[in-house]
Short mmCIF file of N, CA and C in Angstrom, two decimals:
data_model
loop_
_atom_site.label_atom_id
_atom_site.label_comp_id
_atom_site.label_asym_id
_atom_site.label_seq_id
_atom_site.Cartn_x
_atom_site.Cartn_y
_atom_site.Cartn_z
N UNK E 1 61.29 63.84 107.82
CA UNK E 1 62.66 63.76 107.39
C UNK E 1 63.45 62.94 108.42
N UNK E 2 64.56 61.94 107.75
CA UNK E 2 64.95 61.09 108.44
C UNK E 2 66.46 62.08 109.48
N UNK E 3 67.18 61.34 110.43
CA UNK E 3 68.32 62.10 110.73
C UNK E 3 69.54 61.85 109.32
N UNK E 4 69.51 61.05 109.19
CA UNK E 4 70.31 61.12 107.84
C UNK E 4 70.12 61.49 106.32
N UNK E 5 68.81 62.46 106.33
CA UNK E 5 68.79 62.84 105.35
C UNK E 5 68.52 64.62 105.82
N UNK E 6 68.66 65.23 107.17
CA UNK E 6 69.13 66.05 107.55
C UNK E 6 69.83 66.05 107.72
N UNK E 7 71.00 65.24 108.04
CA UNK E 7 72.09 65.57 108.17
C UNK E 7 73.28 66.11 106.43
N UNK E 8 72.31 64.79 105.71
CA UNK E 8 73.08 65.31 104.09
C UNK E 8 72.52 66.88 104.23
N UNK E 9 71.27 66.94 104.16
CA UNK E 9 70.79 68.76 103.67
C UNK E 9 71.76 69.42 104.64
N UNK E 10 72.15 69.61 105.62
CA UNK E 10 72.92 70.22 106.21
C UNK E 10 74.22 70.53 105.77
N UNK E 11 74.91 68.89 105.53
CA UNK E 11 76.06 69.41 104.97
C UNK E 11 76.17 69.90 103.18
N UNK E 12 75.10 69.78 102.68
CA UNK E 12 74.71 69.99 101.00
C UNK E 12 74.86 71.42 101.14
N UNK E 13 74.19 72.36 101.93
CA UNK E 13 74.01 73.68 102.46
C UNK E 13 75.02 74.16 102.95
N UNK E 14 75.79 73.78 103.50
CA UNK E 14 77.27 74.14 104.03
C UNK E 14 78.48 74.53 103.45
N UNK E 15 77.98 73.02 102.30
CA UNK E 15 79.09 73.23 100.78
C UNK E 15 78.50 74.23 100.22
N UNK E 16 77.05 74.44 99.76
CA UNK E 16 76.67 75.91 99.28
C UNK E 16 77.41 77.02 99.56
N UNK E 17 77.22 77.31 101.07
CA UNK E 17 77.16 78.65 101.60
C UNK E 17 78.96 78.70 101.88
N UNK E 18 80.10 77.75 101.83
CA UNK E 18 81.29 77.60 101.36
C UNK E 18 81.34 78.13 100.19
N UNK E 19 80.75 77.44 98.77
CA UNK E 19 81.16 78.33 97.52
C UNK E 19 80.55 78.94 97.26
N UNK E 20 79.69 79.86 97.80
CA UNK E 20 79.26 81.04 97.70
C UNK E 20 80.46 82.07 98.57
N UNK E 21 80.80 82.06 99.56
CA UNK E 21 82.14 82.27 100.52
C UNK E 21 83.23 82.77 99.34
N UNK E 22 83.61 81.54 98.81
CA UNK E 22 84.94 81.68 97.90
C UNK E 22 84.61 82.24 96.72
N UNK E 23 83.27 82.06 95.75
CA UNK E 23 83.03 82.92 94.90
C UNK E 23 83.16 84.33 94.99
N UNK E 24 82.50 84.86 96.22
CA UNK E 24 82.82 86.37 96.70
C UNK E 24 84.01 86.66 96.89
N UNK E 25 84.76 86.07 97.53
CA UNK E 25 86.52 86.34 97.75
C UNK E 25 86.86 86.41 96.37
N UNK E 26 87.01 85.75 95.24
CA UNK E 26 87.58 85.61 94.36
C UNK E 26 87.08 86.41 93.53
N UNK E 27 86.43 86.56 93.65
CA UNK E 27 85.43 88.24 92.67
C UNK E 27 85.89 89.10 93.17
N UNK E 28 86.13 89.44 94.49
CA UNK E 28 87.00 90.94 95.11
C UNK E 28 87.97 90.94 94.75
N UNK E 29 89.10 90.12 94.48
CA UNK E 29 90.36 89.89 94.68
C UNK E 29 90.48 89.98 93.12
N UNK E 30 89.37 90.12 92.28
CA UNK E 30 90.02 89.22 90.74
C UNK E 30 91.41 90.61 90.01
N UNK E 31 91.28 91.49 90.42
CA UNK E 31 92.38 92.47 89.98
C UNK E 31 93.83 92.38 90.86
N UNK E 32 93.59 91.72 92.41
CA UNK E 32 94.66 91.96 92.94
C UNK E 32 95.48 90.77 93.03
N UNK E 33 94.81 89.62 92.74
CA UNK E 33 96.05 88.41 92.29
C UNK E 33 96.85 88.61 91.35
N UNK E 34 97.09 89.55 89.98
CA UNK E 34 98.04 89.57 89.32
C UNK E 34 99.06 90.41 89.95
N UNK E 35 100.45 90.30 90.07
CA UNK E 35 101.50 90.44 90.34
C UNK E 35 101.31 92.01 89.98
N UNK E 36 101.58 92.24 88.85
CA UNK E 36 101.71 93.49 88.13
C UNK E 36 100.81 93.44 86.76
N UNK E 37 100.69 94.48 86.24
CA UNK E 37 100.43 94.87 85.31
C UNK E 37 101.12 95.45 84.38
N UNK E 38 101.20 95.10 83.42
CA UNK E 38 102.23 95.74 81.74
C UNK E 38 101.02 96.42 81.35
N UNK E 39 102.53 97.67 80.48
CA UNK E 39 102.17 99.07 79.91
C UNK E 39 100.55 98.66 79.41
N UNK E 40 100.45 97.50 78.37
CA UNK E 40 99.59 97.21 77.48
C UNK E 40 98.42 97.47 78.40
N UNK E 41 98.30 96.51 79.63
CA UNK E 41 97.32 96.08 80.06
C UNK E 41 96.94 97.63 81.01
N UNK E 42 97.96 98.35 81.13
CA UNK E 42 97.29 99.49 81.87
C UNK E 42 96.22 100.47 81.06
N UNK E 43 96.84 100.37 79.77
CA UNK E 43 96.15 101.31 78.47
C UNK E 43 94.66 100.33 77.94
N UNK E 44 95.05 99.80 78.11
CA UNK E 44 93.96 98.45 77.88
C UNK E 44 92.68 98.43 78.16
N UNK E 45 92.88 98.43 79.99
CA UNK E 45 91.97 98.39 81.16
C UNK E 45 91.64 99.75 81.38
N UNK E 46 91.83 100.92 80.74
CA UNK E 46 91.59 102.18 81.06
C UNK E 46 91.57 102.47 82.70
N UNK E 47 92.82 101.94 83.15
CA UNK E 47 92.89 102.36 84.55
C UNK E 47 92.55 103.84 85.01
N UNK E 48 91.82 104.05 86.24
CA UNK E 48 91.38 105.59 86.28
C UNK E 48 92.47 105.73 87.29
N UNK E 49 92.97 107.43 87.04
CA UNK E 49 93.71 107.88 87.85
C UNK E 49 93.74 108.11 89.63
N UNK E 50 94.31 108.27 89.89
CA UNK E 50 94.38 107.26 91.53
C UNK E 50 94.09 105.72 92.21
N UNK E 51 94.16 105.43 91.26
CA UNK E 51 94.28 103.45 91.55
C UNK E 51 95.04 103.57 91.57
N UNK E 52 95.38 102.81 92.84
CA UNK E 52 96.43 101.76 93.02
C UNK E 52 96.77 100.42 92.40
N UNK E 53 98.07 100.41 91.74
CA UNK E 53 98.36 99.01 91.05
C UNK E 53 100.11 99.01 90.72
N UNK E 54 100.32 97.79 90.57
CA UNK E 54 101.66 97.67 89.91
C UNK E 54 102.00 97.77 88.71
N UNK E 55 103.12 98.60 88.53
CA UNK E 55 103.04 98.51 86.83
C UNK E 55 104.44 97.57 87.17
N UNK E 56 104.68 97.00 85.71
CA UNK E 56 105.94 96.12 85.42
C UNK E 56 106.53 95.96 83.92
N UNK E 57 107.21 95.96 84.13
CA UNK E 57 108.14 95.68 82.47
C UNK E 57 109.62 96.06 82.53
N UNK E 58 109.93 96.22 81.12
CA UNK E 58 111.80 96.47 81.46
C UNK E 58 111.80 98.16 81.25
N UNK E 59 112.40 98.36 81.89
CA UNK E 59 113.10 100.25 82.08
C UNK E 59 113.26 100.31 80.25
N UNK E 60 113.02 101.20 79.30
CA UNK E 60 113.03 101.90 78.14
C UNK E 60 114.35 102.22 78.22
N UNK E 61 115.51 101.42 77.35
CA UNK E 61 116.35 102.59 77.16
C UNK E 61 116.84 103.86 76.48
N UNK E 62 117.51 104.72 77.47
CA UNK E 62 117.43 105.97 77.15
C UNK E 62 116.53 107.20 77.83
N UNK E 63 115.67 106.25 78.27
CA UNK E 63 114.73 107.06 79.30
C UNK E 63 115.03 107.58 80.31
N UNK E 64 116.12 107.04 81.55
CA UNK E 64 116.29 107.38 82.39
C UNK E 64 116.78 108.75 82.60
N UNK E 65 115.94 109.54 83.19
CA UNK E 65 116.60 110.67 83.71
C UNK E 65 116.45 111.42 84.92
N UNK E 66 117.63 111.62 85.41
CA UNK E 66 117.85 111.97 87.38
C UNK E 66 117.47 113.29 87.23
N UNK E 67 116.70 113.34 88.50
CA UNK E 67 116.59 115.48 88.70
C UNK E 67 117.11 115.40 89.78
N UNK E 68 116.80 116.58 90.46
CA UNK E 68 117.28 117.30 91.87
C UNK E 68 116.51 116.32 93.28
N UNK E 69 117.26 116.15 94.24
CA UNK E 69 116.43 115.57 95.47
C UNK E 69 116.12 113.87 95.14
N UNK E 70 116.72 113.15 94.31
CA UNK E 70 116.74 112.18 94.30
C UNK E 70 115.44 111.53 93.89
N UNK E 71 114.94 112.53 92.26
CA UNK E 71 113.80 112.37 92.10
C UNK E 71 114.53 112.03 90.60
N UNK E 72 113.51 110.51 89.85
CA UNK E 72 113.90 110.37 88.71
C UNK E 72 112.49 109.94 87.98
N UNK E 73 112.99 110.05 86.68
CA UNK E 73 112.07 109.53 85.70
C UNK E 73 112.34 108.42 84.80
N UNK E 74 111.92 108.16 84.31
CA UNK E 74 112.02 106.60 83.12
C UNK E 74 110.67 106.25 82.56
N UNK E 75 110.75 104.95 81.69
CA UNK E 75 109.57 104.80 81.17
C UNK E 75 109.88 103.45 81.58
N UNK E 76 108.50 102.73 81.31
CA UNK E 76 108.47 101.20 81.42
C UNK E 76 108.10 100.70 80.09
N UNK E 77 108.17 99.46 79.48
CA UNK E 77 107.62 99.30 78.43
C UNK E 77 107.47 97.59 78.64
N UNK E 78 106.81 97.43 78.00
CA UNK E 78 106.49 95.89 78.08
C UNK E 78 106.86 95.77 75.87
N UNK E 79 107.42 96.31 75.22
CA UNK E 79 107.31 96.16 73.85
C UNK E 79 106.46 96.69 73.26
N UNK E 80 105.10 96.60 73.63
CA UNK E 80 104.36 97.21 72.87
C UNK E 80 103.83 98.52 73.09
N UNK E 81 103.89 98.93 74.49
CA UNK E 81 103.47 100.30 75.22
C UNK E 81 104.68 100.85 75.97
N UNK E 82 104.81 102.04 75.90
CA UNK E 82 105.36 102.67 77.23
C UNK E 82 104.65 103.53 78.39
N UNK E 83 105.08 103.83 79.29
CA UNK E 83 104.22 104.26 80.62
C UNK E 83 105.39 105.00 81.65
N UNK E 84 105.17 106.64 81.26
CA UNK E 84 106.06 107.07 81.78
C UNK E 84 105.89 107.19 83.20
N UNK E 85 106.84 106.78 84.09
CA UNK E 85 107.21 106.81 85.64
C UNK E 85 108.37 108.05 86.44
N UNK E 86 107.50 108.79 87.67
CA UNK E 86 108.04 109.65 88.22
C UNK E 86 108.25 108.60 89.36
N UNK E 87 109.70 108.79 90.33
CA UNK E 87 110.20 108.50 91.46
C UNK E 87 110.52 109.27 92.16
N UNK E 88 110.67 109.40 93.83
CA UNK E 88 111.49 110.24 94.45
C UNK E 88 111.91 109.20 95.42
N UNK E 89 113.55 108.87 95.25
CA UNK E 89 113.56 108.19 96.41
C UNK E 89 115.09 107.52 95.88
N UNK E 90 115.43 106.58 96.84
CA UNK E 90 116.34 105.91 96.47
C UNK E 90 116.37 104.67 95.47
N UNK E 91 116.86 104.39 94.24
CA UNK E 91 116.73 103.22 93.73
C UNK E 91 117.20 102.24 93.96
N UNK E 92 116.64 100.84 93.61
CA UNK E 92 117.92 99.43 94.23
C UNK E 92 119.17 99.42 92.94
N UNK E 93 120.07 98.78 93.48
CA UNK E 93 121.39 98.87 93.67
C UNK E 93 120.65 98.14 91.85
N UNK E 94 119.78 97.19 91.81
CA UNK E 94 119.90 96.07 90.27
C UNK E 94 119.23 97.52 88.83
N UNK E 95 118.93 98.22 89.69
CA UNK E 95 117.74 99.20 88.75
C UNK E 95 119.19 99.89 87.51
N UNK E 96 118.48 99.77 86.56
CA UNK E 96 119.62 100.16 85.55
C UNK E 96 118.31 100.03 84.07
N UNK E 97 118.63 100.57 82.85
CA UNK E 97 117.93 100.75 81.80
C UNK E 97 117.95 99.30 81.01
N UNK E 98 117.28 98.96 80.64
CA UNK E 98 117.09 97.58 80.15
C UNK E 98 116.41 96.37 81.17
N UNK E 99 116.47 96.90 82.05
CA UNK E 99 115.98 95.85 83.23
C UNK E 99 114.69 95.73 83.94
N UNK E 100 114.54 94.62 83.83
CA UNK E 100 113.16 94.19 84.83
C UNK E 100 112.86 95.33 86.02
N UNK E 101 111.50 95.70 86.31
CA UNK E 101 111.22 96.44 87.26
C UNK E 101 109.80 96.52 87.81
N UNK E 102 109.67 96.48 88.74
CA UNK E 102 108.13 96.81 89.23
C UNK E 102 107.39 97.55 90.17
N UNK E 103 107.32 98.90 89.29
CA UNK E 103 106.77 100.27 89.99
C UNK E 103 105.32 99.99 91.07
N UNK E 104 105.22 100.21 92.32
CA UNK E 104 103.98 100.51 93.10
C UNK E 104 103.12 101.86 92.73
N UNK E 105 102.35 102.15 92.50
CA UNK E 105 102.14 103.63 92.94
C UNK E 105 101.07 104.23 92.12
N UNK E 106 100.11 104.80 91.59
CA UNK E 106 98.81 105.72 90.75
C UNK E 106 99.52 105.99 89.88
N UNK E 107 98.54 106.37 88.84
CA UNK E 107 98.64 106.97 87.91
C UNK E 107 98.20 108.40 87.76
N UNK E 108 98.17 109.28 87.41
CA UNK E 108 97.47 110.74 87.52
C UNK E 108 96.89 111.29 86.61
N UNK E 109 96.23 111.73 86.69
CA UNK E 109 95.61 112.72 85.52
C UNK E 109 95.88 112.84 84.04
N UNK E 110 97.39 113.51 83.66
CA UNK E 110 98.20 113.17 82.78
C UNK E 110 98.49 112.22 81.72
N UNK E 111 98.46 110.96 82.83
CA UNK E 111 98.93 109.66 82.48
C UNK E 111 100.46 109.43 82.71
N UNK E 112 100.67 109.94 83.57
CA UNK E 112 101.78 110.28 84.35
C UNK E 112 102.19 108.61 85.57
N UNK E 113 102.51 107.68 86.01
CA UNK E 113 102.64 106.43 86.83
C UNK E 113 103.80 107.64 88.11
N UNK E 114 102.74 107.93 88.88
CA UNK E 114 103.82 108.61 90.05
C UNK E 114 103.84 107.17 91.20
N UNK E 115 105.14 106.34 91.14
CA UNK E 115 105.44 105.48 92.10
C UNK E 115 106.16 105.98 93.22
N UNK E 116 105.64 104.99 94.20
CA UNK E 116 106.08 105.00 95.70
C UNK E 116 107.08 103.95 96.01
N UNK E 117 106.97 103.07 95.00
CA UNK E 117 108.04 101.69 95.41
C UNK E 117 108.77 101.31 93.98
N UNK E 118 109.58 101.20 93.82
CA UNK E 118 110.35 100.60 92.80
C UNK E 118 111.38 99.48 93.64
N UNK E 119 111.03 98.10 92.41
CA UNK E 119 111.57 97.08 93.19
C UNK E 119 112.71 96.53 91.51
N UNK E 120 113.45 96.59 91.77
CA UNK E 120 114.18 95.84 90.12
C UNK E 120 114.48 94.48 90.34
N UNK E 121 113.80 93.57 89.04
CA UNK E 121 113.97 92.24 89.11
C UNK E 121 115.16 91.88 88.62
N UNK E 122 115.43 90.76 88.87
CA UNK E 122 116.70 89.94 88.44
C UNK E 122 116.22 88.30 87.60
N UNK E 123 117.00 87.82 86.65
CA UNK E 123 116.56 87.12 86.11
C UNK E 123 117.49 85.66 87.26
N UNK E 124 116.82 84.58 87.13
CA UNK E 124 116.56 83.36 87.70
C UNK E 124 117.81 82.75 87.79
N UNK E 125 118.90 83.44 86.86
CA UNK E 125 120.29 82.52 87.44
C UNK E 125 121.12 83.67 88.19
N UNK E 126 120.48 84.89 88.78
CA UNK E 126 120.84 85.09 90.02
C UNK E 126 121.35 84.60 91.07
N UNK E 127 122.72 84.86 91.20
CA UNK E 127 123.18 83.92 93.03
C UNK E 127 124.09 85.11 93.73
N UNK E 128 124.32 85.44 94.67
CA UNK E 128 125.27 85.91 95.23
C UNK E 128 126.54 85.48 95.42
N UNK E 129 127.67 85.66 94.99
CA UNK E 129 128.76 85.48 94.99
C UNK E 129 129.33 85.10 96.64
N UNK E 130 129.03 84.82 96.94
CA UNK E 130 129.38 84.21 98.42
C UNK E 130 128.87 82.91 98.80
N UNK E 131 127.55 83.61 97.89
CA UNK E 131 126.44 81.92 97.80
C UNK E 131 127.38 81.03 96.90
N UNK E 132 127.42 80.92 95.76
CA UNK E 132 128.25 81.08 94.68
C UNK E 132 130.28 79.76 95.49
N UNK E 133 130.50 81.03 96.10
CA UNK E 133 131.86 80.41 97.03
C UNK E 133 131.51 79.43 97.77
N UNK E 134 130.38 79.27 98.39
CA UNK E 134 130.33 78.55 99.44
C UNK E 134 129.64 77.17 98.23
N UNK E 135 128.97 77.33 97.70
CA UNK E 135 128.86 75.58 97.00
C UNK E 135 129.99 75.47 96.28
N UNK E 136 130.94 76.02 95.75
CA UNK E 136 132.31 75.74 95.29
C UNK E 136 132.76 75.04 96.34
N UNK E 137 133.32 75.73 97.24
CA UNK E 137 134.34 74.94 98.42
C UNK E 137 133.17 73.99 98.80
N UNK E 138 132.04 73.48 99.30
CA UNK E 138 131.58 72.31 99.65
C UNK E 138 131.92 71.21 98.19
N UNK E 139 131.65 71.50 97.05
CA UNK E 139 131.12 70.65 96.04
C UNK E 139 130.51 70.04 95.57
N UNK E 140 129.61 71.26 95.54
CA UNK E 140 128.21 71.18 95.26
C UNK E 140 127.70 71.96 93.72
N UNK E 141 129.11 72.81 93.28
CA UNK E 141 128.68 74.03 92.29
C UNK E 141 128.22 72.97 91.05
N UNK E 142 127.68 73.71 90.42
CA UNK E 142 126.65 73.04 88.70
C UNK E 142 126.81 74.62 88.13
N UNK E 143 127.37 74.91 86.93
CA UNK E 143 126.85 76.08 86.67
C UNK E 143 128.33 76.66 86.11
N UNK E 144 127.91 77.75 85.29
CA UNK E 144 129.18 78.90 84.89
C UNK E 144 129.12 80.37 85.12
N UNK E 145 128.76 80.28 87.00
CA UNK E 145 128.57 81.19 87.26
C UNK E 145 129.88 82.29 86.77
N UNK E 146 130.94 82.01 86.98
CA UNK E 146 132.16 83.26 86.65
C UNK E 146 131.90 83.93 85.35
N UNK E 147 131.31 83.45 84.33
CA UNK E 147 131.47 83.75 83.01
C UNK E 147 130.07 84.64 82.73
N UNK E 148 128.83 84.78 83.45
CA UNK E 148 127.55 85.30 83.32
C UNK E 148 128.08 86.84 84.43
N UNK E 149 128.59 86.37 85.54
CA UNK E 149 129.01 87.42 86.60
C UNK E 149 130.54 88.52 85.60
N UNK E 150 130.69 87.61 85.14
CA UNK E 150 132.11 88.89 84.56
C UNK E 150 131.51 89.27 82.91
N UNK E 151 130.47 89.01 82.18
CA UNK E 151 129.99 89.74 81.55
C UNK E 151 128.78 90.71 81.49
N UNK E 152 128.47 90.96 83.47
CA UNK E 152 127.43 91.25 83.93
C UNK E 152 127.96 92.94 84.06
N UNK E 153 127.49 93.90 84.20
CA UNK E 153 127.99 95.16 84.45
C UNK E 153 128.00 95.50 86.00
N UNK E 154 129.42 96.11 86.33
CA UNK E 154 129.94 95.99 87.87
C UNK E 154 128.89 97.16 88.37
N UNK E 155 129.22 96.79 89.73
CA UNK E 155 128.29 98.10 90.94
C UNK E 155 128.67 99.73 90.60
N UNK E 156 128.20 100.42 91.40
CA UNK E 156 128.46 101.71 91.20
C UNK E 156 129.83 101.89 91.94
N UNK E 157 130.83 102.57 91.66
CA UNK E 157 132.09 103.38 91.89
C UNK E 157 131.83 103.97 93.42
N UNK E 158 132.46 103.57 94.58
CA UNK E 158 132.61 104.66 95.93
C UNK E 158 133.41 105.51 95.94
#
């Protein structure tokens, strides 16, 4: 064998034992690259109880209901399923019924989603009102932000 035709087998073998590398990564990982999971896909996949995963969809309205100790319930639904969710904890300020959300946390026995994290999404023409002021006074604003923000529903009452 010549040096340059060890040297190709070498690197031919290298690229092998590379996508063999990333094949394995990507086979471990193939459940945890999706973001979340909807109601559907939880009922779907016959998730077993104590996995860990995200559920996601919009809050069910009518579902919401507060108990004692800052423990609540709701459902999630993606339209076609619902997936009832226990919390204990504080919610974010966006979390409200109709809205984007994405529970951390098992499922149980039941079929019960007992989460540890609730995160509430916001849709994409989101800005902060300061953000908002400050490309006004430069002149920079594009947009009708006042008219989406004043038919938006205000914060909670202090």
């Amino acid at each position: 064998m010549t040096r340059k035709q060890r040297r190709l087998a070498l690197i031919g073998s290298g690229l092998v034992v590379l996508a063999l590398a990333a094949a394995l990564v990507l086979s471990a990982l193939k459940d945890s690259i999706v973001f979340f999971n909807s109601p559907t896909d939880v009922v779907e996949k016959n998730v077993q109880p104590g996995a860990r995963i995200r559920l996601g969809g919009l809050v069910q309205p009518g579902s919401l209901v507060r108990g004692d100790n800052l423990s609540v319930r709701f459902e999630v639904t993606d339209g076609n399923r619902a997936v009832p969710v226990a919390y204990t904890g504080i919610l974010p300020d966006l979390f409200r019924e109709g809205q984007g959300v994405v529970a951390e946390g098992a499922l149980d026995s039941a079929g019960l989603f007992r989460a540890d994290t609730v995160l509430a999404k916001h849709d994409e023409t989101y800005m902060p009102k300061e953000v908002a002021d400050a490309l006004k006074k430069q002149g920079h604003w594009v947009g009708d932000y006042e008219k989406k923000t004043s038919a938006a529903p205000q914060g909670r009452a202090q």
